[in-house]
Steps between C-alpha positions, in 0.01 A plus 500: 500500500135560416441482120325839492785665691755335268317623189486854637870486590596387148288774345672767711840359406410520133402866530826581681723314252332599172348833598167394356200292585488144364193575290474834319202625304562494125488840335195532280547655156258780417249421230457803277169589341484641147203696366454459124297756308415387146462838334166613353189279474241383247344846476648834601333746735515863389369637829776684681674476835782700669849382403611503863383581854378860505581552131309750288608329180270220389533221243269228365452219749619239250625567147411254224862423420651407165475183291727288285554648156540149357325270749215740588531376859399777743756615754267400782504139379879487464555641848256248648671212318834600651351574843348154535822331391705723728278407793573130445873559464524714813306247705741229380782717634338527843331841478148588603313675220210742496326543163325830431293332229463152354260569214421758234147583611581723798473870576786593733644850481872566527448661840304197619772268373764676708277502807428129463872427473564710812233318700616157385816522710720468192864606525520629142270557204577407138293680238495327161451703183599509133601804297388675182678737263603509134547165326879491518529569874572199719637407840431501871479774760408498868335798669540608861421812712766770532639641825302816424170314473250696713317185612747212533850651503595272789445198275731627225826337609359152553277527193801594289696202631208269426456650154867460412509141621197415289623687192842336505369148562213531252721621216761235577233229485308622193785668308265794442657842455556685828354850476571576865338634814259792494384727783124555487301698753166509317402134538193456720568135578846596623412818687245328725743222590645454848749234394788501248357478150634440149306533174655299220424577137573146380538583131336693217175357367525749215818328382411195288798297614454558873124466473533153346779399738298591809226258395738206470494251787879476521538879505240538773695247707811717461300813588369341817839359598660839447254679727524228765880509488490875552278456804739238639788743453312779677450295815858371520 
């Protein structure tokens, strides 16, 4: 029997017996892209912009943010520290990462940040912030849009899931107090988003203990691991 005919015959027999072709294409695992927005910047921008598409309400393009009561580190510097470390960790875990900013000296409004994340092809957006209140207040909260949000209601369910995953994993990793999830519909950087978004208030810079902790290398590692673990959980 001709070798070519024999090979074809054996191939047909294999399909009949096994119900499959001898060589099957391996399934490729989707690579997710994460947009990271390090909240604030070196200098705020008091000019205003609409808080959402078609909104009459306007807010400053970028607020100045708070600063450490003990360390005097500005919020914008803390968020950038964590953002850069989170980028490295996520890439180690196989994610693609889009950074809204990599330095302090930028002027990117909250609306522009959301639009950039949308255009990047990212699957989700993580907004990094730190909180401020009276000196004894501490802990972590994560903000997401409600189902009544006039601009991004359709993102509420997935954003809530993402927010809960991050909150739970972050607090487990850092041992920071869990303040909970919070619905917020007045956040410009959220309302212009087209992808699920979570804004984490990583701790209170007005609390001496948390302020000092968040500047420690080992604590920042736990902060980053917690956020990354939450992202892993979201995509499971």
